C-alpha positions as a Markdown table, in Angstrom:
| # | Residue | x | y | z |
|---|---|---|---|---|
| 1 | Met | -32.3 | 1.2 | -17.8 |
| 2 | Met | -30.7 | -2.2 | -18.4 |
| 3 | Gly | -27.7 | -0.5 | -20.2 |
| 4 | Glu | -27.2 | 1.4 | -17.2 |
| 5 | Glu | -27.1 | -1.3 | -14.7 |
| 6 | Lys | -24.8 | -3.1 | -16.9 |
| 7 | Ile | -22.2 | 0.1 | -17.0 |
| 8 | Ile | -22.8 | 0.1 | -13.1 |
| 9 | Lys | -22.2 | -2.9 | -12.6 |
| 10 | Thr | -18.9 | -3.1 | -14.8 |
| 11 | Glu | -17.8 | -0.3 | -12.7 |
| 12 | Glu | -18.0 | -2.1 | -9.7 |
| 13 | Glu | -16.5 | -5.2 | -10.9 |
| 14 | Thr | -13.6 | -3.4 | -12.2 |
| 15 | Glu | -13.3 | -1.6 | -8.7 |
| 16 | Ser | -13.7 | -5.3 | -7.0 |
| 17 | Gln | -10.9 | -6.2 | -9.1 |
| 18 | Arg | -8.7 | -3.1 | -8.2 |
| 19 | Leu | -8.8 | -3.7 | -4.6 |
| 20 | Asp | -8.2 | -7.2 | -5.0 |
| 21 | Ala | -4.9 | -6.5 | -6.9 |
| 22 | Asp | -3.8 | -4.1 | -4.3 |
| 23 | Glu | -4.6 | -6.2 | -1.4 |
| 24 | Glu | -2.9 | -9.2 | -2.8 |
| 25 | Thr | 0.3 | -6.8 | -4.0 |
| 26 | Val | 0.7 | -5.4 | -0.2 |
| 27 | Thr | -0.1 | -8.9 | 1.3 |
| 28 | Arg | 2.7 | -10.2 | -1.0 |
| 29 | Glu | 5.2 | -7.6 | -0.3 |
| 30 | Phe | 4.2 | -8.1 | 3.4 |
| 31 | Leu | 5.2 | -11.5 | 3.4 |
| 32 | Gln | 8.3 | -10.9 | 1.2 |
| 33 | Met | 9.4 | -8.4 | 3.8 |
| 34 | Leu | 9.4 | -10.8 | 6.7 |
| 35 | Glu | 11.0 | -13.4 | 5.0 |
| 36 | Asp | 14.1 | -11.1 | 4.3 |
| 37 | Glu | 14.7 | -9.1 | 7.0 |
| 38 | Glu | 17.5 | -7.4 | 5.3 |
| 39 | Ser | 15.0 | -6.2 | 2.4 |
| 40 | Asn | 15.0 | -2.3 | 1.8 |
| 41 | Lys | 11.3 | -2.4 | 1.3 |
| 42 | Phe | 11.0 | -3.3 | 5.2 |
| 43 | Lys | 13.2 | -0.1 | 6.3 |
| 44 | Phe | 10.1 | 1.8 | 7.3 |
| 45 | Tyr | 9.7 | 0.1 | 10.2 |
| 46 | Gln | 13.5 | 0.8 | 11.6 |
| 47 | Pro | 13.4 | 3.8 | 14.0 |
| 48 | Glu | 15.3 | 6.9 | 12.2 |
| 49 | Ile | 18.1 | 7.4 | 14.7 |
| 50 | Ser | 22.2 | 7.1 | 14.3 |
| 51 | Pro | 24.1 | 4.3 | 15.5 |
| 52 | Leu | 24.9 | 4.2 | 19.2 |
| 53 | Gln | 28.6 | 4.3 | 19.1 |
| 54 | Leu | 29.8 | 2.3 | 22.3 |
| 55 | Asp | 33.3 | 3.0 | 22.1 |
| 56 | Glu | 35.9 | 4.7 | 19.7 |
| 57 | Asn | 37.8 | 1.3 | 18.7 |
| 58 | Glu | 34.6 | -0.6 | 18.5 |
| 59 | Asp | 34.1 | -2.1 | 15.0 |
| 60 | Ser | 31.4 | -0.7 | 13.1 |
| 61 | Thr | 29.3 | -3.1 | 12.3 |
| 62 | Asp | 28.7 | -3.9 | 15.9 |
| 63 | Ala | 28.0 | -0.4 | 16.9 |
| 64 | Glu | 24.8 | -0.4 | 14.4 |
| 65 | Thr | 23.2 | -3.3 | 16.0 |
| 66 | Lys | 23.3 | -1.6 | 19.4 |
| 67 | Val | 20.5 | 0.0 | 20.3 |
| 68 | Tyr | 18.0 | 1.3 | 23.4 |
| 69 | Leu | 15.0 | -0.3 | 21.9 |
| 70 | Pro | 15.3 | -3.7 | 20.6 |
| 71 | Asp | 12.9 | -5.1 | 17.3 |
| 72 | Leu | 10.1 | -7.2 | 18.1 |
| 73 | Gly | 11.2 | -10.0 | 15.9 |
| 74 | Lys | 12.8 | -11.0 | 12.8 |
| 75 | Gly | 12.5 | -7.9 | 10.2 |
| 76 | Leu | 10.2 | -5.9 | 12.3 |
| 77 | Gly | 11.3 | -2.5 | 14.1 |
| 78 | Ser | 10.3 | -1.7 | 17.7 |
| 79 | Val | 6.2 | -1.1 | 17.0 |
| 80 | Val | 3.8 | -3.1 | 14.8 |
| 81 | Gln | 0.2 | -2.7 | 14.5 |
| 82 | Thr | -2.3 | -5.5 | 16.0 |
| 83 | Arg | -5.4 | -6.9 | 14.4 |
| 84 | Asp | -7.7 | -4.6 | 16.3 |
| 85 | Gly | -6.2 | -1.4 | 15.3 |
| 86 | Gly | -3.8 | -1.2 | 18.3 |
| 87 | Tyr | -0.3 | -1.6 | 18.8 |
| 88 | Leu | 2.9 | -3.4 | 20.2 |
| 89 | Ala | 5.5 | -1.9 | 21.3 |
| 90 | Ala | 8.8 | -3.2 | 22.5 |
| 91 | Met | 10.0 | -2.5 | 26.0 |
| 92 | Asn | 13.0 | -1.1 | 27.5 |
| 93 | Pro | 12.3 | -1.1 | 31.6 |
| 94 | Leu | 15.7 | -1.2 | 32.4 |
| 95 | Asp | 17.4 | 1.4 | 30.3 |
| 96 | Thr | 20.1 | -0.4 | 29.4 |
| 97 | Ile | 21.7 | -0.9 | 25.9 |
| 98 | Val | 20.9 | -3.7 | 24.1 |
| 99 | Gly | 21.3 | -5.6 | 20.8 |
| 100 | Arg | 18.8 | -4.5 | 18.0 |
| 101 | Lys | 18.1 | -8.5 | 17.6 |
| 102 | Asp | 17.9 | -9.3 | 21.3 |
| 103 | Thr | 14.4 | -10.6 | 22.4 |
| 104 | Pro | 12.8 | -7.4 | 24.1 |
| 105 | Lys | 12.4 | -8.0 | 28.3 |
| 106 | Leu | 8.9 | -6.6 | 27.9 |
| 107 | Ala | 6.4 | -5.4 | 25.6 |
| 108 | Met | 3.4 | -2.8 | 25.7 |
| 109 | Gln | 0.3 | -3.9 | 23.9 |
| 110 | Ile | -1.6 | -0.8 | 23.3 |
| 111 | Ser | -5.6 | -0.8 | 22.2 |
| 112 | Lys | -6.8 | 1.4 | 19.5 |
| 113 | Pro | -7.2 | 5.0 | 20.4 |
| 114 | Phe | -10.0 | 6.9 | 21.2 |
| 115 | Val | -11.4 | 10.4 | 22.6 |
| 116 | Leu | -13.1 | 12.2 | 25.1 |
| 117 | Pro | -14.1 | 15.3 | 24.2 |
| 118 | Ser | -12.9 | 17.3 | 27.0 |
| 119 | Asn | -15.0 | 19.0 | 29.8 |
| 120 | Lys | -12.7 | 21.6 | 31.0 |
| 121 | Ser | -14.2 | 21.6 | 34.3 |
| 122 | Met | -13.4 | 18.4 | 34.8 |
| 123 | Ser | -9.9 | 17.2 | 35.5 |
| 124 | Gly | -8.2 | 14.0 | 34.7 |
| 125 | Phe | -8.7 | 12.6 | 38.2 |
| 126 | Glu | -11.9 | 13.2 | 38.3 |
| 127 | Leu | -12.7 | 11.2 | 35.5 |
| 128 | Phe | -11.1 | 8.2 | 37.1 |
| 129 | Gln | -13.3 | 9.0 | 40.0 |
| 130 | Arg | -16.6 | 8.6 | 37.7 |
| 131 | Met | -15.1 | 5.8 | 36.5 |
| 132 | Ala | -15.0 | 4.3 | 39.9 |
| 133 | Gly | -18.7 | 5.4 | 40.5 |
| 134 | Val | -19.9 | 3.2 | 38.0 |
| 135 | Gly | -18.5 | -0.2 | 40.0 |
| 136 | Phe | -16.1 | -2.9 | 38.9 |
| 137 | Glu | -18.3 | -5.4 | 36.9 |
| 138 | Glu | -20.0 | -2.3 | 34.9 |
| 139 | Leu | -16.8 | -0.5 | 34.2 |
| 140 | Ser | -14.5 | -3.6 | 33.4 |
| 141 | Ser | -17.3 | -4.7 | 30.8 |
| 142 | Glu | -17.9 | -1.0 | 29.6 |
| 143 | Ile | -13.8 | -0.6 | 29.0 |
| 144 | Leu | -13.3 | -3.7 | 27.3 |
| 145 | Ser | -16.5 | -3.9 | 25.0 |
| 146 | Leu | -15.2 | -0.2 | 23.8 |
| 147 | Met | -11.7 | -0.9 | 23.2 |
| 148 | Pro | -11.1 | -4.8 | 23.0 |
| 149 | Met | -7.8 | -6.0 | 23.1 |
| 150 | Asp | -6.4 | -8.9 | 20.6 |
| 151 | Glu | -5.3 | -12.1 | 22.9 |
| 152 | Leu | -1.5 | -12.2 | 22.0 |
| 153 | Ile | -0.3 | -14.9 | 24.0 |
| 154 | Gly | 1.5 | -18.0 | 22.0 |
| 155 | Lys | 1.7 | -15.9 | 18.8 |
| 156 | Thr | 5.1 | -14.4 | 17.3 |
| 157 | Ala | 6.0 | -10.8 | 16.8 |
| 158 | Glu | 5.9 | -11.8 | 12.8 |
| 159 | Gln | 2.4 | -13.4 | 13.2 |
| 160 | Ile | 1.0 | -10.3 | 15.5 |
| 161 | Ala | 2.4 | -7.9 | 12.6 |
| 162 | Phe | 1.2 | -10.0 | 9.6 |
| 163 | Glu | -2.2 | -10.0 | 11.2 |
| 164 | Gly | -2.2 | -6.1 | 11.9 |
| 165 | Ile | -1.1 | -5.2 | 8.1 |
| 166 | Ala | -3.8 | -7.9 | 6.6 |
| 167 | Ser | -6.6 | -6.4 | 8.9 |
| 168 | Ala | -5.9 | -2.9 | 7.4 |
| 169 | Val | -6.0 | -3.9 | 4.1 |
| 170 | Ile | -9.0 | -6.1 | 4.5 |
| 171 | Gln | -10.8 | -2.9 | 6.5 |
| 172 | Gly | -9.4 | -0.6 | 3.5 |
| 173 | Arg | -11.3 | -2.5 | 1.1 |
| 174 | Lys | -14.4 | -1.3 | 2.3 |
| 175 | Lys | -13.3 | 2.3 | 2.3 |
| 176 | Glu | -10.2 | 3.8 | 0.9 |
| 177 | Gly | -8.5 | 0.7 | -0.7 |
| 178 | Ala | -6.4 | -1.5 | 0.2 |
| 179 | Ser | -2.9 | -0.2 | -0.6 |
| 180 | Ser | -3.8 | 3.4 | 0.9 |
| 181 | Ser | -5.3 | 1.8 | 4.1 |
| 182 | Ala | -1.6 | 0.4 | 4.4 |
| 183 | Ala | 0.1 | 3.0 | 3.5 |
| 184 | Arg | -1.7 | 5.1 | 6.3 |
| 185 | Thr | -0.7 | 1.6 | 8.9 |
| 186 | Ile | 2.9 | 2.0 | 7.8 |
| 187 | Ala | 3.0 | 5.8 | 8.3 |
| 188 | Ala | 1.5 | 5.3 | 12.0 |
| 189 | Val | 3.9 | 2.9 | 13.3 |
| 190 | Lys | 6.9 | 4.7 | 11.7 |
| 191 | Thr | 5.6 | 7.9 | 13.7 |
| 192 | Met | 5.6 | 5.7 | 17.0 |
| 193 | Val | 8.8 | 4.3 | 16.2 |
| 194 | Thr | 10.5 | 7.4 | 16.0 |
| 195 | Ala | 8.7 | 8.8 | 18.6 |
| 196 | Met | 9.6 | 5.8 | 21.2 |
| 197 | Ser | 13.3 | 6.3 | 20.0 |
| 198 | Thr | 13.6 | 9.9 | 20.0 |
| 199 | Gly | 15.3 | 11.4 | 22.8 |
| 200 | Arg | 15.7 | 8.3 | 25.1 |
| 201 | Lys | 19.5 | 8.3 | 24.9 |
| 202 | Glu | 19.6 | 11.3 | 26.3 |
| 203 | Arg | 17.0 | 11.1 | 28.8 |
| 204 | Ile | 19.0 | 8.0 | 30.0 |
| 205 | Ser | 22.3 | 9.8 | 30.0 |
| 206 | Thr | 21.0 | 13.0 | 31.8 |
| 207 | Gly | 17.9 | 12.5 | 33.6 |
| 208 | Leu | 16.0 | 15.0 | 32.2 |
| 209 | Trp | 12.8 | 14.4 | 30.3 |
| 210 | Asn | 12.8 | 16.9 | 27.9 |
| 211 | Val | 10.3 | 16.8 | 24.9 |
| 212 | Asn | 9.7 | 18.7 | 22.0 |
| 213 | Glu | 7.7 | 21.9 | 22.0 |
| 214 | Asn | 6.3 | 21.8 | 18.6 |
| 215 | Pro | 2.3 | 21.7 | 18.7 |
| 216 | Leu | 1.2 | 18.1 | 17.5 |
| 217 | Thr | -1.5 | 17.1 | 15.4 |
| 218 | Ala | -4.4 | 14.8 | 17.1 |
| 219 | Glu | -2.7 | 11.7 | 15.3 |
| 220 | Glu | 0.5 | 12.2 | 17.0 |
| 221 | Ile | -0.5 | 12.8 | 20.8 |
| 222 | Leu | -0.1 | 9.0 | 21.6 |
| 223 | Ala | 3.3 | 9.0 | 19.5 |
| 224 | Phe | 4.3 | 11.8 | 21.9 |
| 225 | Ser | 3.4 | 10.3 | 24.9 |
| 226 | Leu | 4.2 | 6.6 | 24.5 |
| 227 | Gln | 7.7 | 6.9 | 26.3 |
| 228 | Lys | 6.4 | 8.4 | 29.1 |
| 229 | Ile | 3.4 | 5.8 | 29.4 |
| 230 | Glu | 6.1 | 2.8 | 29.0 |
| 231 | Ala | 7.6 | 4.3 | 32.1 |
| 232 | Met | 4.3 | 4.7 | 34.1 |
| 233 | Ala | 3.5 | 1.4 | 33.2 |
| 234 | Val | 6.3 | 0.3 | 35.0 |
| 235 | Glu | 5.2 | 2.0 | 37.9 |
| 236 | Ala | 1.7 | 0.7 | 37.5 |
| 237 | Leu | 3.2 | -3.0 | 37.6 |
| 238 | Lys | 4.5 | -2.0 | 41.2 |
| 239 | Ile | 1.5 | -1.1 | 42.4 |
| 240 | Gln | -0.4 | -4.0 | 41.3 |
| 241 | Ala | 2.2 | -6.3 | 42.6 |
| 242 | Glu | 2.1 | -3.9 | 46.0 |
| 243 | Met | 5.8 | -3.0 | 45.8 |
| 244 | Ala | 5.4 | 0.7 | 44.8 |
| 245 | Glu | 7.9 | 3.0 | 46.9 |
| 246 | Glu | 4.9 | 5.8 | 47.1 |
| 247 | Asp | 1.7 | 4.5 | 49.1 |
| 248 | Ala | -1.5 | 6.4 | 48.1 |
| 249 | Pro | -1.9 | 9.6 | 50.8 |
| 250 | Phe | -5.6 | 8.7 | 51.3 |
| 251 | Asp | -8.9 | 7.6 | 50.3 |
| 252 | Val | -11.6 | 9.3 | 48.3 |
| 253 | Ser | -15.2 | 8.5 | 47.4 |
| 254 | Pro | -16.2 | 8.0 | 43.9 |
| 255 | Leu | -18.0 | 10.4 | 41.8 |
| 256 | Thr | -21.4 | 9.4 | 40.7 |
| 257 | His | -22.9 | 10.7 | 37.6 |
| 258 | Gln | -26.2 | 10.0 | 35.2 |
| 259 | Ser | -23.9 | 9.4 | 32.2 |
| 260 | His | -21.3 | 6.6 | 32.4 |
| 261 | Pro | -17.5 | 8.7 | 31.6 |
| 262 | Leu | -16.9 | 6.7 | 28.5 |
| 263 | Thr | -20.0 | 6.7 | 26.7 |
| 264 | Ser | -19.0 | 10.3 | 24.8 |
| 265 | Ala | -15.8 | 8.6 | 23.6 |
| 266 | Val | -15.6 | 7.9 | 19.9 |
| 267 | Pro | -12.5 | 6.5 | 18.0 |
| 268 | Leu | -9.8 | 8.5 | 17.0 |
| 269 | Glu | -9.8 | 9.0 | 13.1 |
| 270 | Asp | -13.3 | 9.6 | 13.3 |
| 271 | Trp | -13.2 | 12.5 | 15.9 |
| 272 | Ile | -10.2 | 13.9 | 13.4 |
| 273 | Lys | -12.9 | 13.5 | 10.3 |
| 274 | Asn | -15.8 | 14.7 | 12.1 |
| 275 | Leu | -14.9 | 17.2 | 14.4 |
| 276 | Gly | -11.8 | 18.7 | 13.1 |
| 277 | Gly | -10.2 | 19.9 | 16.3 |
| 278 | Gln | -10.8 | 22.9 | 17.6 |
| 279 | Glu | -11.0 | 22.1 | 21.1 |
| 280 | Ala | -9.0 | 20.3 | 23.9 |
| 281 | Ile | -9.2 | 16.4 | 24.0 |
| 282 | Lys | -8.5 | 13.6 | 26.3 |
| 283 | Val | -7.4 | 10.8 | 24.5 |
| 284 | Val | -8.1 | 7.4 | 26.2 |
| 285 | Val | -6.2 | 3.6 | 25.5 |
| 286 | Val | -5.9 | 0.2 | 27.6 |
| 287 | Ile | -2.5 | -1.0 | 28.2 |
| 288 | Gln | -1.6 | -4.5 | 29.0 |
| 289 | Leu | 2.5 | -5.0 | 29.1 |
| 290 | Arg | 3.3 | -8.5 | 27.9 |
| 291 | Asp | 6.2 | -11.0 | 28.4 |
| 292 | Pro | 7.8 | -11.8 | 25.1 |
| 293 | Val | 9.9 | -14.4 | 26.5 |
| 294 | Arg | 7.0 | -16.3 | 27.7 |
| 295 | Arg | 5.4 | -16.0 | 24.5 |
| 296 | Tyr | 3.3 | -12.7 | 25.2 |
| 297 | Glu | 1.9 | -13.9 | 28.3 |
| 298 | Ala | -0.1 | -10.9 | 30.4 |
| 299 | Val | 1.9 | -9.6 | 33.1 |
| 300 | Gly | 0.0 | -7.5 | 35.6 |
| 301 | Gly | -3.6 | -6.3 | 34.8 |
| 302 | Pro | -4.8 | -3.8 | 32.1 |
| 303 | Val | -4.6 | -0.1 | 32.7 |
| 304 | Val | -6.1 | 2.7 | 31.3 |
| 305 | Ala | -3.9 | 5.6 | 30.1 |
| 306 | Leu | -5.6 | 9.2 | 29.5 |
| 307 | Ile | -3.7 | 11.7 | 27.7 |
| 308 | His | -5.0 | 15.4 | 28.3 |
| 309 | Ala | -4.1 | 17.9 | 25.6 |
| 310 | Lys | -4.7 | 21.4 | 25.1 |
| 311 | His | -5.8 | 23.0 | 21.9 |
| 312 | Asp | -2.8 | 25.5 | 20.5 |
| 313 | Glu | -3.5 | 26.4 | 17.2 |
| 314 | Glu | -5.6 | 25.5 | 14.3 |
| 315 | Lys | -6.0 | 21.8 | 14.7 |
| 316 | Arg | -3.1 | 21.4 | 16.7 |
| 317 | Phe | -2.6 | 20.2 | 20.1 |
| 318 | Lys | 0.1 | 20.3 | 23.2 |
| 319 | Val | 0.1 | 17.4 | 25.9 |
| 320 | Ala | -0.2 | 19.0 | 29.0 |
| 321 | Ser | -0.8 | 15.5 | 31.4 |
| 322 | Leu | -0.8 | 12.1 | 31.9 |
| 323 | His | -2.8 | 9.8 | 33.6 |
| 324 | Val | -2.4 | 6.3 | 34.2 |
| 325 | Gly | -4.7 | 4.2 | 36.3 |
| 326 | Gly | -6.2 | 0.5 | 36.9 |
| 327 | Leu | -8.0 | -1.7 | 39.7 |
| 328 | Lys | -7.2 | -3.1 | 42.5 |
| 329 | Val | -9.5 | -5.8 | 43.4 |
| 330 | Arg | -9.5 | -9.1 | 46.0 |
| 331 | Thr | -10.4 | -11.3 | 42.9 |
| 332 | Glu | -7.4 | -10.4 | 40.5 |
| 333 | Glu | -4.8 | -12.3 | 42.2 |
| 334 | Lys | -3.3 | -13.5 | 39.3 |
| 335 | Gln | -2.9 | -10.2 | 37.6 |
| 336 | Arg | -0.5 | -9.4 | 41.2 |
| 337 | Leu | 1.4 | -12.6 | 41.1 |
| 338 | Thr | 2.5 | -11.9 | 37.5 |
| 339 | Ala | 3.3 | -8.6 | 38.0 |
| 340 | Met | 5.6 | -9.5 | 41.2 |
| 341 | Gln | 7.2 | -12.2 | 39.6 |
| 342 | Trp | 8.6 | -10.3 | 36.6 |
| 343 | Leu | 9.5 | -7.2 | 38.6 |
| 344 | Leu | 11.6 | -9.6 | 40.9 |
| 345 | Ala | 13.1 | -11.5 | 38.0 |
| 346 | Tyr | 14.6 | -8.3 | 36.4 |
| 347 | Gly | 15.5 | -6.5 | 39.6 |
| 348 | Leu | 12.9 | -3.8 | 39.7 |
| 349 | Gly | 11.1 | -5.3 | 43.2 |
| 350 | Lys | 12.3 | -6.0 | 46.5 |
| 351 | Ala | 10.9 | -9.5 | 47.6 |
| 352 | Gly | 9.3 | -8.7 | 50.7 |
| 353 | Lys | 8.2 | -5.3 | 50.0 |
| 354 | Lys | 4.5 | -4.9 | 50.2 |
| 355 | Gly | 2.2 | -1.8 | 50.2 |
| 356 | Lys | 1.3 | -0.4 | 53.5 |
| 357 | His | -2.4 | 0.0 | 52.0 |
| 358 | Val | -4.3 | -3.3 | 52.9 |
| 359 | Leu | -7.5 | -3.3 | 51.1 |
| 360 | Ile | -10.3 | -2.8 | 53.5 |
| 361 | Lys | -12.5 | -5.9 | 53.6 |
| 362 | Gly | -15.0 | -6.1 | 50.7 |
| 363 | Gln | -13.5 | -2.6 | 49.2 |
| 364 | Asp | -12.2 | -2.6 | 46.1 |
| 365 | Leu | -10.1 | 0.4 | 44.7 |
| 366 | Leu | -9.0 | 2.0 | 41.9 |
| 367 | Trp | -5.6 | 3.7 | 41.6 |
| 368 | Cys | -4.0 | 6.4 | 39.4 |
| 369 | Ile | -0.8 | 7.7 | 39.1 |
| 370 | Ser | -0.3 | 11.3 | 37.2 |
| 371 | Ser | 2.6 | 13.2 | 35.4 |
| 372 | Arg | 2.3 | 16.9 | 33.8 |
| 373 | Val | 4.0 | 18.3 | 31.1 |
| 374 | Met | 5.8 | 21.6 | 32.3 |
| 375 | Ala | 8.4 | 24.0 | 30.3 |
| 376 | Asp | 8.3 | 21.3 | 27.7 |
| 377 | Met | 9.6 | 18.8 | 30.3 |
| 378 | Trp | 7.6 | 15.9 | 32.0 |
| 379 | Leu | 7.7 | 15.9 | 35.8 |
| 380 | Lys | 8.2 | 12.7 | 38.2 |
| 381 | Pro | 4.9 | 10.9 | 38.2 |
| 382 | Met | 2.9 | 11.3 | 41.4 |
| 383 | Arg | 0.5 | 8.8 | 43.3 |
| 384 | Asn | -3.0 | 9.9 | 43.8 |
| 385 | Pro | -5.4 | 9.1 | 46.1 |
| 386 | Asp | -7.1 | 5.7 | 45.7 |
| 387 | Val | -11.0 | 6.2 | 44.6 |
| 388 | Lys | -13.6 | 3.4 | 46.4 |
| 389 | Leu | -15.2 | 1.6 | 43.7 |
| 390 | Ser | -18.6 | 1.8 | 43.9 |
| 391 | Lys | -20.7 | -1.5 | 45.0 |
């Protein structure tokens, strides 16, 4: 028995040493990447798109630096993973060509994705009605405890990226090994970078929002939806700032239910591992917009994005709709002001434009906008009725 115990202990020590070595190697390589932005090892963060040739006579070196989506920081691409398993993505709400090294005018912080096993009889809007039925305090607490988000204010993009990869390495030691965990993180970020860039130039030039018709794996659903989430998040800012062009058509009452709508949510990776994906799903994330120019200060308040995907074939899905919603409450004046300030600073809001819908005394609301995919094309977002929050 003593001999067997010694063998097991030796094996455990060897495994621990191997993980320590893997972690040290990955972390050292990552630091080296940050130190040298020209390092070939960091190409996995760069979007795989051809340079935008702006003019036939333009110098080719200059053309290579012109993009629709700038990098987040030195040696980084347009998306990095955060410490909590979520992501930070550069945005281009003005749809203008920029330099790759330009500081993004806005960034989108995305929580770790969760899955709500789909109830076919319940639409996305009905889910928001159920969320409103929980009430403001309980709903806010439920969302933040389920999908906590790192506070990024005061950090640099390089620091955020390092914390993200270091966290993946540390978490990987407990499960699959540091290097394989880091590799999965890198692969996920690369998928998102590509998805954020693919088709953007054509969409901006034609105004048509065509999407890839190929069925998606569960891991690809969020990446596929990111560009549309980005655009709808800017519309969400206008609603929060009371500068939206379209007001809610009317108010509706919340739906009360015995169980809370988010209690069945499970992390996406756990759902894939345990359930395999033979049914429709709703992928849910929390989005917080941030201003890179102001040390990643929050712009507006957090919103919930709900992606409904239909089961298409063996473990493959097609995105059907996207809902983005948030809370309009009397106590969140700072969120309204930061949203208004950013919109006015970049010419996306009109001073004096105020929504016709004024909060009824003591009545807080949950607003929601939605868009559907039809004929492999995203439709224009639509403002849904506001839902009264249960007191």
